[in-house]
Amino acid sequence: MASQLIREWAGIQQFPAATQSKLLELLGKLKQENVCTLTILVMGKGGVGKSSTVNSIIGERAVAVSAFQSETPRPVMVSRSRAGFTLNIIDTPGLVEGGYVNDQALDLIKKFLLNKTIDVLLYVDRLDAYRVDNLDKQIVKAITESFGKEIWRRGIVVLSHAQLSPPDGLTYDEFTSRRSEALLKIVRMGARIRKQEIQAAAIPVVLVENSGRCNKNESDEKILPSGTAWIPNLVQTITDVVLSGSKGILVDQKLIEGPNPNNRGKVLIPFILAFQYFFVVKRIQKWIKYDIANESSPSWA
Amino acid sequence: MASIAAPGLALSVHRSHRRLTPATATTTTAASVPSLTIKSKHPTFPSSLNPKPSSSSPRNNFDILGSKKLQNVIKTTAVIGCGLYALSNGVSNAQLSGNGGGGSSGGSGGGGGGGGGGGGRDSFWSKIFSPAAIAGEEESQEWDSHGLPANIVVQLNKLSGFKKYKVSDIMFLDRRRGSTVGTEDSFFEMVSLRPNGVYTKAQLTKELETLATSGMFEKVDLDAKTNPDGTVGVTISFLESTWQSADRFRCINVGLMPQSKPIEMDPDMTEKEKLEYYRSQEKDYRRRIERSRPCLLPPPVQREILQMLREQGAVSARLLQKIRDRVQQWYHENGYACAQVVNFGNLNTKEVVCEVVEGDITQMVVQFQDKLGNVCEGNTQYPVVRRELPRQLRQGQVFNIEAGKQALRNINSLALFSNIEVNPRPDEKNEGGIIVEIKLKELEQKSAEVSTEWSIVPGRGGRPTLASIQPGGTVSFEHRNLKGLNRSILGSVTTSNFLNPQDDLAFKLEYVHPYLDGVYNSRNRTLKASCFNSRKLSPVFTGGPGVDEVPPIWVDRAGLKANITENFTRQSKFTYGLVMEEITTRDESSHISSRGQRVLPSGGISADGPPTTLSETGIDRMAFLQANITRDNTKFINGTIVGERNVFQVDQGLGIGSKFPFFNRHQLTMTRFVQLKQVEEGVGKAPPPVLVLHGHYGGCVGDLPSYDAFTLGGPYSVRGYNMGEIGAARNILELAAELRIPVRNTHVYAFAEHGNDLGSSKDVKGNPTEVYRRMGHGSSYGVGVKLGLVRAEYAVDHNSGTGAIFFRFGERF
């Protein structure tokens, strides 16, 4: 799939002029920093709007989307180039099946990503899901275990379905901040980011609304209830993350399989053996000698 | 001078079955009864010749048993009782065959006792064997009437020599006290006459002579009183010997020393000559004491006897008898079955010298017998047997029955002999010496066995039918005791289908080579080389709670193994060796599978589970070193195990094999059985409550194929879970505690256990713990009761919180 022809990013022209100019400005900024390709990995539970988000960013219907069933049985990479800049977005199947993390899907993703560098991870969840549970944590953990903790330095939490009316008694801003805070907490727990590191590795949260009924502003940009145009905002955040100084994650064999536990400590084996002989076997032999010396002999002996 | 008659005590073990079928083998021990009779042949002197002991030279030595004699005469009639011995190692049958008496060494001077007399002398003995002892004297029930007027007292020499007199009763009359003596008196036991026995005059005369020469009496007479019914009542009137009081006691071992020979005293000696004679005697005796060896009698017993002496005042014959009994009692209680007091010397000197023949071993003979019991040349080399014998059975030691039993047990554990007898025999050539005879019957060297089986299953209508017509079974052969050095080759092949054996052929070929350092070397190392195969269900591929059936993986191992075991004690040992094996992992249908299968959430089965082998092909070959050191000082206190057991095992991969496996897999097990209360040891006493603490750590550094991963859960890991239900990990820790309270003749127990993967489940390739949805750690607690070999327990598994009842065989620890 990597060999597939990289098409011209035509979809960008469908964006409103304001968005277009903003995007081009950001791409220019990236090019200035010598970033000519950007690979974005989109992950999340099933049906949260991963594919739709991909389509929204590209600006065309690049991956099939269905409201009721998973249309993404395997990872798909969509590549578009524009003015010497290549944008790769990898859409992945949902990570949850039957109430458990789908290891098989994760394996597929890992194999797909082999020898690719991930610049940005978009972890997608719905804004209108009210609660977080252990499963979310499991997913984050599975991602962390697969690609390492470092991936969260390139991570962005994306909350889809952002156009909603908050429950009673809460303003939209309050609701979004609480929802994102709850999700971030889970992500931090799953990724085992320690409290001291939170400041350094703050994970940005971006709201998106992929629906066609999304409100638009005067320049025809899709906007959130808060009034922000979300596509430029998302791309802006991605750019910020890319330019934040951290490195992209190169997915190689080693990363996929994790550190081979069979190789860990192999060098130490001779020392371990020597330790066992001198400190365990010898000690037990000493005990046996002690036993023999202390053996109560029968009266006749 | 003393002749030891009657067969000695014999210990024997009989193995009725071959070693191949140990489950049904019975070991019987026939401990025949020891009865050593020592009789003297000293000439008796007419009592008129002997001066009264108290008035004779104060520094004289008097033999209590040959009183009124000036010589140091040894004369005792002691019968040694050793009772009934049963070996502890699985003896089902112990025989007691008495042979009382038989010591008819009719003395030249008439000093020897009567034929059957020996048997009835000792109180202990006579109680057990009184029927046997009397038997000789009651050969004929016919008796003659005395033919005299009733109620007259007849002197012994007035009785007719041709008549058989029936003795209606026997009375003892102590002349000093002027009263009759009850049957409980120690003197009473010296007489072999029994009421209602039939005796001739000669027998009665002999009896009187025996009494007179026993040394217990200064004077003894036997009168018969005629009864109207033709029987006679016998009255034995006596005057007990007494000597000066003594305040010292000395016990010496005079075994193997020539008995002092009395120098005939010329009745025509002058006073001066007599004095000279006494002095020389005294000197002789002192020399004898000096030459004698110290005896085994411990100081507390010696003090006890001294106490007896002090309380008594004058030394009387009865007292000496008591001392003799006490000394012999100590010896016999401590297993010195051949020890006996032969003489008391140095009387009238403030010191009592107790001369003991302890039963020194002069020779040890190992004898092989063929099936018919004839002595033959054995195949087994002598040193093989010799090294099993305790030092206490060697030449120069004092024979101890416990050492004999130990020898019996040790030899039995060689499993080379069908019948073993350890038999102390009096040494004819060496007075007071004991020859230990070990009689061995060898087992057949070669044996082969075929056993077949057909499976029967309920068929149509519930009638039993053959599951199939294919025969299954075992073929085995054994060649034992090669070169007489206990080396053996053993082979067996088992299959459930001889027509198509490749399906499940299990084979084993083993060569055992003991005494690696030479049979004379005390180092006990055994070389074992074997060729084996095995098939086991892998507990790594097991589901956690709530997971449906996980498709099983079978682990077949086949290979070669050679190791050396060094035994330090009976239980502690160090084993090290090399293992080369091929491991094949198969699925349910016996196909080689390289990965575990898993059930997908959708219900499908995918074969991309954790890899089963290191090579990921389903077949691994590897060579590794294996060492195991076991320290075990546990012992049984009233049937309950107490002590400590530590086992450390390490498998060191050598980098030889598929994917060059290099690893260090180690495990340490520590188990302590803490006795919570001191209890008295003895048969039938209650065992103490015991707290069992157990810890097991297992870890592996380097290549770890899944079949070598440590699994948690199961009856020998964490009870209450299935095998491997908690997880399979690289490092594990198991902790357990169990409290055992004895109840009647069994015990009840409560336990708590915990197993933890220490977070190392992910370090096993493919993480089988997570793939099969296991927790990686778990605890359980429960209670149980031991019913014979079976443990019935209720265990609650802490992960799911549910309890269940389990029945298990054998011990957890």
JSON list of C-alpha atoms in Angstrom, two decimals, chain A residues 60-230:
[
{"chain": "A", "resi": 60, "resn": "GLU", "atom": "CA", "xyz": [-12.71, 14.28, 0.11]},
{"chain": "A", "resi": 61, "resn": "ARG", "atom": "CA", "xyz": [-14.31, 10.92, 0.68]},
{"chain": "A", "resi": 62, "resn": "ALA", "atom": "CA", "xyz": [-11.03, 9.04, 0.75]},
{"chain": "A", "resi": 63, "resn": "VAL", "atom": "CA", "xyz": [-12.11, 6.20, 3.03]},
{"chain": "A", "resi": 64, "resn": "ALA", "atom": "CA", "xyz": [-15.50, 4.54, 3.19]},
{"chain": "A", "resi": 65, "resn": "VAL", "atom": "CA", "xyz": [-17.65, 5.55, 6.08]},
{"chain": "A", "resi": 66, "resn": "SER", "atom": "CA", "xyz": [-20.76, 3.85, 7.33]},
{"chain": "A", "resi": 67, "resn": "ALA", "atom": "CA", "xyz": [-22.89, 4.89, 10.25]},
{"chain": "A", "resi": 68, "resn": "PHE", "atom": "CA", "xyz": [-23.73, 1.42, 11.42]},
{"chain": "A", "resi": 69, "resn": "GLN", "atom": "CA", "xyz": [-20.84, -0.87, 10.81]},
{"chain": "A", "resi": 70, "resn": "SER", "atom": "CA", "xyz": [-17.14, -0.96, 10.68]},
{"chain": "A", "resi": 71, "resn": "GLU", "atom": "CA", "xyz": [-15.99, -0.22, 7.19]},
{"chain": "A", "resi": 72, "resn": "THR", "atom": "CA", "xyz": [-12.34, -0.37, 8.01]},
{"chain": "A", "resi": 73, "resn": "PRO", "atom": "CA", "xyz": [-11.31, -3.99, 8.45]},
{"chain": "A", "resi": 74, "resn": "ARG", "atom": "CA", "xyz": [-7.66, -3.15, 8.02]},
{"chain": "A", "resi": 75, "resn": "PRO", "atom": "CA", "xyz": [-5.52, -0.02, 8.18]},
{"chain": "A", "resi": 76, "resn": "VAL", "atom": "CA", "xyz": [-5.64, 2.26, 5.20]},
{"chain": "A", "resi": 77, "resn": "MET", "atom": "CA", "xyz": [-3.16, 4.96, 4.37]},
{"chain": "A", "resi": 78, "resn": "VAL", "atom": "CA", "xyz": [-4.30, 7.95, 2.47]},
{"chain": "A", "resi": 79, "resn": "SER", "atom": "CA", "xyz": [-1.50, 9.99, 0.96]},
{"chain": "A", "resi": 80, "resn": "ARG", "atom": "CA", "xyz": [-1.87, 13.37, -0.65]},
{"chain": "A", "resi": 81, "resn": "SER", "atom": "CA", "xyz": [0.79, 15.74, -1.84]},
{"chain": "A", "resi": 82, "resn": "ARG", "atom": "CA", "xyz": [0.62, 19.42, -2.38]},
{"chain": "A", "resi": 83, "resn": "ALA", "atom": "CA", "xyz": [3.45, 21.65, -3.46]},
{"chain": "A", "resi": 84, "resn": "GLY", "atom": "CA", "xyz": [6.14, 19.12, -2.56]},
{"chain": "A", "resi": 85, "resn": "PHE", "atom": "CA", "xyz": [4.56, 18.38, 0.76]},
{"chain": "A", "resi": 86, "resn": "THR", "atom": "CA", "xyz": [3.17, 14.91, 1.40]},
{"chain": "A", "resi": 87, "resn": "LEU", "atom": "CA", "xyz": [0.48, 14.23, 3.92]},
{"chain": "A", "resi": 88, "resn": "ASN", "atom": "CA", "xyz": [-0.07, 10.61, 4.96]},
{"chain": "A", "resi": 89, "resn": "ILE", "atom": "CA", "xyz": [-3.03, 9.78, 7.09]},
{"chain": "A", "resi": 90, "resn": "ILE", "atom": "CA", "xyz": [-3.42, 6.23, 8.34]},
{"chain": "A", "resi": 91, "resn": "ASP", "atom": "CA", "xyz": [-6.90, 5.20, 9.21]},
{"chain": "A", "resi": 92, "resn": "THR", "atom": "CA", "xyz": [-7.19, 2.12, 11.39]},
{"chain": "A", "resi": 93, "resn": "PRO", "atom": "CA", "xyz": [-9.89, -0.30, 12.41]},
{"chain": "A", "resi": 94, "resn": "GLY", "atom": "CA", "xyz": [-11.53, 0.15, 15.79]},
{"chain": "A", "resi": 95, "resn": "LEU", "atom": "CA", "xyz": [-9.49, -1.27, 18.62]},
{"chain": "A", "resi": 96, "resn": "VAL", "atom": "CA", "xyz": [-12.36, -2.75, 20.57]},
{"chain": "A", "resi": 97, "resn": "GLU", "atom": "CA", "xyz": [-14.13, -5.98, 19.96]},
{"chain": "A", "resi": 98, "resn": "GLY", "atom": "CA", "xyz": [-16.37, -7.84, 22.35]},
{"chain": "A", "resi": 99, "resn": "GLY", "atom": "CA", "xyz": [-15.56, -5.61, 25.28]},
{"chain": "A", "resi": 100, "resn": "TYR", "atom": "CA", "xyz": [-11.83, -6.30, 25.04]},
{"chain": "A", "resi": 101, "resn": "VAL", "atom": "CA", "xyz": [-8.96, -4.68, 23.28]},
{"chain": "A", "resi": 102, "resn": "ASN", "atom": "CA", "xyz": [-8.70, -6.38, 19.94]},
{"chain": "A", "resi": 103, "resn": "ASP", "atom": "CA", "xyz": [-5.13, -7.65, 19.93]},
{"chain": "A", "resi": 104, "resn": "GLN", "atom": "CA", "xyz": [-5.53, -8.92, 16.44]},
{"chain": "A", "resi": 105, "resn": "ALA", "atom": "CA", "xyz": [-6.45, -5.47, 15.10]},
{"chain": "A", "resi": 106, "resn": "LEU", "atom": "CA", "xyz": [-3.55, -4.00, 16.97]},
{"chain": "A", "resi": 107, "resn": "ASP", "atom": "CA", "xyz": [-1.24, -6.61, 15.47]},
{"chain": "A", "resi": 108, "resn": "LEU", "atom": "CA", "xyz": [-2.53, -5.72, 12.01]},
{"chain": "A", "resi": 109, "resn": "ILE", "atom": "CA", "xyz": [-1.89, -2.04, 12.63]},
{"chain": "A", "resi": 110, "resn": "LYS", "atom": "CA", "xyz": [1.58, -2.73, 13.91]},
{"chain": "A", "resi": 111, "resn": "LYS", "atom": "CA", "xyz": [2.44, -4.84, 10.90]},
{"chain": "A", "resi": 112, "resn": "PHE", "atom": "CA", "xyz": [1.02, -2.17, 8.61]},
{"chain": "A", "resi": 113, "resn": "LEU", "atom": "CA", "xyz": [3.11, 0.50, 10.24]},
{"chain": "A", "resi": 114, "resn": "LEU", "atom": "CA", "xyz": [6.32, -1.43, 9.93]},
{"chain": "A", "resi": 115, "resn": "ASN", "atom": "CA", "xyz": [9.13, 0.80, 8.76]},
{"chain": "A", "resi": 116, "resn": "LYS", "atom": "CA", "xyz": [7.01, 3.94, 8.83]},
{"chain": "A", "resi": 117, "resn": "THR", "atom": "CA", "xyz": [7.53, 6.96, 10.97]},
{"chain": "A", "resi": 118, "resn": "ILE", "atom": "CA", "xyz": [4.56, 8.26, 12.86]},
{"chain": "A", "resi": 119, "resn": "ASP", "atom": "CA", "xyz": [4.65, 11.99, 13.26]},
{"chain": "A", "resi": 120, "resn": "VAL", "atom": "CA", "xyz": [1.34, 12.50, 14.97]},
{"chain": "A", "resi": 121, "resn": "LEU", "atom": "CA", "xyz": [-1.10, 10.22, 16.69]},
{"chain": "A", "resi": 122, "resn": "LEU", "atom": "CA", "xyz": [-4.70, 11.24, 16.73]},
{"chain": "A", "resi": 123, "resn": "TYR", "atom": "CA", "xyz": [-6.52, 9.42, 19.47]},
{"chain": "A", "resi": 124, "resn": "VAL", "atom": "CA", "xyz": [-10.16, 9.81, 18.62]},
{"chain": "A", "resi": 125, "resn": "ASP", "atom": "CA", "xyz": [-13.07, 9.53, 21.00]},
{"chain": "A", "resi": 126, "resn": "ARG", "atom": "CA", "xyz": [-16.51, 11.06, 21.09]},
{"chain": "A", "resi": 127, "resn": "LEU", "atom": "CA", "xyz": [-17.20, 14.23, 22.93]},
{"chain": "A", "resi": 128, "resn": "ASP", "atom": "CA", "xyz": [-20.76, 13.18, 23.57]},
{"chain": "A", "resi": 129, "resn": "ALA", "atom": "CA", "xyz": [-19.80, 10.05, 25.47]},
{"chain": "A", "resi": 130, "resn": "TYR", "atom": "CA", "xyz": [-20.19, 11.11, 29.05]},
{"chain": "A", "resi": 131, "resn": "ARG", "atom": "CA", "xyz": [-18.17, 8.58, 30.90]},
{"chain": "A", "resi": 132, "resn": "VAL", "atom": "CA", "xyz": [-14.78, 7.03, 30.68]},
{"chain": "A", "resi": 133, "resn": "ASP", "atom": "CA", "xyz": [-14.20, 3.47, 31.80]},
{"chain": "A", "resi": 134, "resn": "ASN", "atom": "CA", "xyz": [-11.54, 0.87, 32.17]},
{"chain": "A", "resi": 135, "resn": "LEU", "atom": "CA", "xyz": [-11.76, -0.06, 28.53]},
{"chain": "A", "resi": 136, "resn": "ASP", "atom": "CA", "xyz": [-10.49, 3.38, 27.51]},
{"chain": "A", "resi": 137, "resn": "LYS", "atom": "CA", "xyz": [-7.58, 2.88, 29.78]},
{"chain": "A", "resi": 138, "resn": "GLN", "atom": "CA", "xyz": [-6.93, -0.56, 28.30]},
{"chain": "A", "resi": 139, "resn": "ILE", "atom": "CA", "xyz": [-6.88, 0.89, 24.80]},
{"chain": "A", "resi": 140, "resn": "VAL", "atom": "CA", "xyz": [-4.46, 3.62, 25.78]},
{"chain": "A", "resi": 141, "resn": "LYS", "atom": "CA", "xyz": [-2.35, 1.04, 27.52]},
{"chain": "A", "resi": 142, "resn": "ALA", "atom": "CA", "xyz": [-2.37, -1.22, 24.48]},
{"chain": "A", "resi": 143, "resn": "ILE", "atom": "CA", "xyz": [-1.28, 1.68, 22.27]},
{"chain": "A", "resi": 144, "resn": "THR", "atom": "CA", "xyz": [1.42, 2.64, 24.73]},
{"chain": "A", "resi": 145, "resn": "GLU", "atom": "CA", "xyz": [2.68, -0.92, 24.93]},
{"chain": "A", "resi": 146, "resn": "SER", "atom": "CA", "xyz": [2.73, -1.19, 21.16]},
{"chain": "A", "resi": 147, "resn": "PHE", "atom": "CA", "xyz": [4.48, 2.05, 20.28]},
{"chain": "A", "resi": 148, "resn": "GLY", "atom": "CA", "xyz": [6.05, 3.11, 23.51]},
{"chain": "A", "resi": 149, "resn": "LYS", "atom": "CA", "xyz": [5.31, 5.92, 25.88]},
{"chain": "A", "resi": 150, "resn": "GLU", "atom": "CA", "xyz": [7.00, 8.39, 23.58]},
{"chain": "A", "resi": 151, "resn": "ILE", "atom": "CA", "xyz": [4.11, 8.30, 21.16]},
{"chain": "A", "resi": 152, "resn": "TRP", "atom": "CA", "xyz": [2.05, 10.42, 23.51]},
{"chain": "A", "resi": 153, "resn": "ARG", "atom": "CA", "xyz": [4.46, 13.27, 23.06]},
{"chain": "A", "resi": 154, "resn": "ARG", "atom": "CA", "xyz": [3.16, 13.26, 19.51]},
{"chain": "A", "resi": 155, "resn": "GLY", "atom": "CA", "xyz": [-0.36, 12.53, 20.58]},
{"chain": "A", "resi": 156, "resn": "ILE", "atom": "CA", "xyz": [-3.46, 14.62, 20.19]},
{"chain": "A", "resi": 157, "resn": "VAL", "atom": "CA", "xyz": [-6.75, 13.70, 21.71]},
{"chain": "A", "resi": 158, "resn": "VAL", "atom": "CA", "xyz": [-9.48, 14.35, 19.22]},
{"chain": "A", "resi": 159, "resn": "LEU", "atom": "CA", "xyz": [-13.05, 14.60, 20.42]},
{"chain": "A", "resi": 160, "resn": "SER", "atom": "CA", "xyz": [-15.52, 14.09, 17.62]},
{"chain": "A", "resi": 161, "resn": "HIS", "atom": "CA", "xyz": [-19.21, 14.93, 17.48]},
{"chain": "A", "resi": 162, "resn": "ALA", "atom": "CA", "xyz": [-18.36, 18.27, 19.00]},
{"chain": "A", "resi": 163, "resn": "GLN", "atom": "CA", "xyz": [-21.59, 19.93, 17.95]},
{"chain": "A", "resi": 164, "resn": "LEU", "atom": "CA", "xyz": [-23.85, 19.03, 20.79]},
{"chain": "A", "resi": 165, "resn": "SER", "atom": "CA", "xyz": [-25.99, 20.59, 23.41]},
{"chain": "A", "resi": 166, "resn": "PRO", "atom": "CA", "xyz": [-24.42, 20.02, 26.78]},
{"chain": "A", "resi": 167, "resn": "PRO", "atom": "CA", "xyz": [-26.49, 18.40, 29.51]},
{"chain": "A", "resi": 168, "resn": "ASP", "atom": "CA", "xyz": [-28.56, 20.67, 31.74]},
{"chain": "A", "resi": 169, "resn": "GLY", "atom": "CA", "xyz": [-26.74, 23.09, 33.97]},
{"chain": "A", "resi": 170, "resn": "LEU", "atom": "CA", "xyz": [-23.49, 23.04, 32.10]},
{"chain": "A", "resi": 171, "resn": "THR", "atom": "CA", "xyz": [-22.20, 25.46, 29.58]},
{"chain": "A", "resi": 172, "resn": "TYR", "atom": "CA", "xyz": [-20.58, 24.05, 26.43]},
{"chain": "A", "resi": 173, "resn": "ASP", "atom": "CA", "xyz": [-17.14, 25.14, 27.53]},
{"chain": "A", "resi": 174, "resn": "GLU", "atom": "CA", "xyz": [-17.55, 23.63, 30.95]},
{"chain": "A", "resi": 175, "resn": "PHE", "atom": "CA", "xyz": [-18.72, 20.38, 29.45]},
{"chain": "A", "resi": 176, "resn": "THR", "atom": "CA", "xyz": [-15.92, 20.11, 26.93]},
{"chain": "A", "resi": 177, "resn": "SER", "atom": "CA", "xyz": [-13.27, 20.94, 29.46]},
{"chain": "A", "resi": 178, "resn": "ARG", "atom": "CA", "xyz": [-14.60, 18.39, 31.91]},
{"chain": "A", "resi": 179, "resn": "ARG", "atom": "CA", "xyz": [-14.96, 15.73, 29.29]},
{"chain": "A", "resi": 180, "resn": "SER", "atom": "CA", "xyz": [-11.49, 16.31, 27.92]},
{"chain": "A", "resi": 181, "resn": "GLU", "atom": "CA", "xyz": [-10.03, 16.44, 31.41]},
{"chain": "A", "resi": 182, "resn": "ALA", "atom": "CA", "xyz": [-11.61, 13.08, 32.26]},
{"chain": "A", "resi": 183, "resn": "LEU", "atom": "CA", "xyz": [-10.31, 11.54, 29.07]},
{"chain": "A", "resi": 184, "resn": "LEU", "atom": "CA", "xyz": [-6.85, 13.01, 29.51]},
{"chain": "A", "resi": 185, "resn": "LYS", "atom": "CA", "xyz": [-6.68, 11.57, 32.98]},
{"chain": "A", "resi": 186, "resn": "ILE", "atom": "CA", "xyz": [-7.41, 8.15, 31.60]},
{"chain": "A", "resi": 187, "resn": "VAL", "atom": "CA", "xyz": [-4.87, 8.62, 28.86]},
{"chain": "A", "resi": 188, "resn": "ARG", "atom": "CA", "xyz": [-2.26, 9.66, 31.37]},
{"chain": "A", "resi": 189, "resn": "MET", "atom": "CA", "xyz": [-3.03, 6.64, 33.48]},
{"chain": "A", "resi": 190, "resn": "GLY", "atom": "CA", "xyz": [-3.00, 4.28, 30.54]},
{"chain": "A", "resi": 191, "resn": "ALA", "atom": "CA", "xyz": [0.19, 5.78, 29.18]},
{"chain": "A", "resi": 192, "resn": "ARG", "atom": "CA", "xyz": [1.70, 5.82, 32.68]},
{"chain": "A", "resi": 193, "resn": "ILE", "atom": "CA", "xyz": [2.65, 9.44, 32.43]},
{"chain": "A", "resi": 194, "resn": "ARG", "atom": "CA", "xyz": [3.81, 10.52, 35.83]},
{"chain": "A", "resi": 195, "resn": "LYS", "atom": "CA", "xyz": [2.52, 13.66, 37.47]},
{"chain": "A", "resi": 196, "resn": "GLN", "atom": "CA", "xyz": [5.82, 15.46, 37.10]},
{"chain": "A", "resi": 197, "resn": "GLU", "atom": "CA", "xyz": [5.71, 14.84, 33.39]},
{"chain": "A", "resi": 198, "resn": "ILE", "atom": "CA", "xyz": [2.24, 16.22, 32.83]},
{"chain": "A", "resi": 199, "resn": "GLN", "atom": "CA", "xyz": [3.48, 19.77, 32.39]},
{"chain": "A", "resi": 200, "resn": "ALA", "atom": "CA", "xyz": [6.19, 18.80, 29.97]},
{"chain": "A", "resi": 201, "resn": "ALA", "atom": "CA", "xyz": [4.03, 16.47, 27.94]},
{"chain": "A", "resi": 202, "resn": "ALA", "atom": "CA", "xyz": [0.67, 18.12, 27.87]},
{"chain": "A", "resi": 203, "resn": "ILE", "atom": "CA", "xyz": [-1.53, 16.34, 25.41]},
{"chain": "A", "resi": 204, "resn": "PRO", "atom": "CA", "xyz": [-3.58, 18.80, 23.40]},
{"chain": "A", "resi": 205, "resn": "VAL", "atom": "CA", "xyz": [-7.28, 18.24, 22.93]},
{"chain": "A", "resi": 206, "resn": "VAL", "atom": "CA", "xyz": [-9.01, 19.17, 19.72]},
{"chain": "A", "resi": 207, "resn": "LEU", "atom": "CA", "xyz": [-12.70, 19.15, 19.04]},
{"chain": "A", "resi": 208, "resn": "VAL", "atom": "CA", "xyz": [-14.02, 18.16, 15.63]},
{"chain": "A", "resi": 209, "resn": "GLU", "atom": "CA", "xyz": [-17.40, 17.89, 14.00]},
{"chain": "A", "resi": 210, "resn": "ASN", "atom": "CA", "xyz": [-17.45, 15.83, 10.85]},
{"chain": "A", "resi": 211, "resn": "SER", "atom": "CA", "xyz": [-21.15, 16.06, 10.19]},
{"chain": "A", "resi": 212, "resn": "GLY", "atom": "CA", "xyz": [-22.35, 17.85, 7.06]},
{"chain": "A", "resi": 213, "resn": "ARG", "atom": "CA", "xyz": [-24.81, 19.69, 9.26]},
{"chain": "A", "resi": 214, "resn": "CYS", "atom": "CA", "xyz": [-21.97, 21.34, 11.02]},
{"chain": "A", "resi": 215, "resn": "ASN", "atom": "CA", "xyz": [-22.47, 25.02, 11.58]},
{"chain": "A", "resi": 216, "resn": "LYS", "atom": "CA", "xyz": [-20.47, 27.33, 9.40]},
{"chain": "A", "resi": 217, "resn": "ASN", "atom": "CA", "xyz": [-19.26, 30.84, 9.86]},
{"chain": "A", "resi": 218, "resn": "GLU", "atom": "CA", "xyz": [-19.47, 33.75, 7.47]},
{"chain": "A", "resi": 219, "resn": "SER", "atom": "CA", "xyz": [-16.49, 32.54, 5.45]},
{"chain": "A", "resi": 220, "resn": "ASP", "atom": "CA", "xyz": [-18.16, 29.11, 5.11]},
{"chain": "A", "resi": 221, "resn": "GLU", "atom": "CA", "xyz": [-15.75, 27.42, 7.49]},
{"chain": "A", "resi": 222, "resn": "LYS", "atom": "CA", "xyz": [-17.06, 24.62, 9.64]},
{"chain": "A", "resi": 223, "resn": "ILE", "atom": "CA", "xyz": [-17.17, 25.91, 13.16]},
{"chain": "A", "resi": 224, "resn": "LEU", "atom": "CA", "xyz": [-17.76, 24.51, 16.57]},
{"chain": "A", "resi": 225, "resn": "PRO", "atom": "CA", "xyz": [-20.43, 25.82, 18.93]},
{"chain": "A", "resi": 226, "resn": "SER", "atom": "CA", "xyz": [-17.63, 27.87, 20.49]},
{"chain": "A", "resi": 227, "resn": "GLY", "atom": "CA", "xyz": [-17.11, 29.61, 17.18]},
{"chain": "A", "resi": 228, "resn": "THR", "atom": "CA", "xyz": [-13.70, 28.21, 16.26]},
{"chain": "A", "resi": 229, "resn": "ALA", "atom": "CA", "xyz": [-13.14, 26.91, 12.77]},
{"chain": "A", "resi": 230, "resn": "TRP", "atom": "CA", "xyz": [-12.05, 23.40, 13.65]}
]
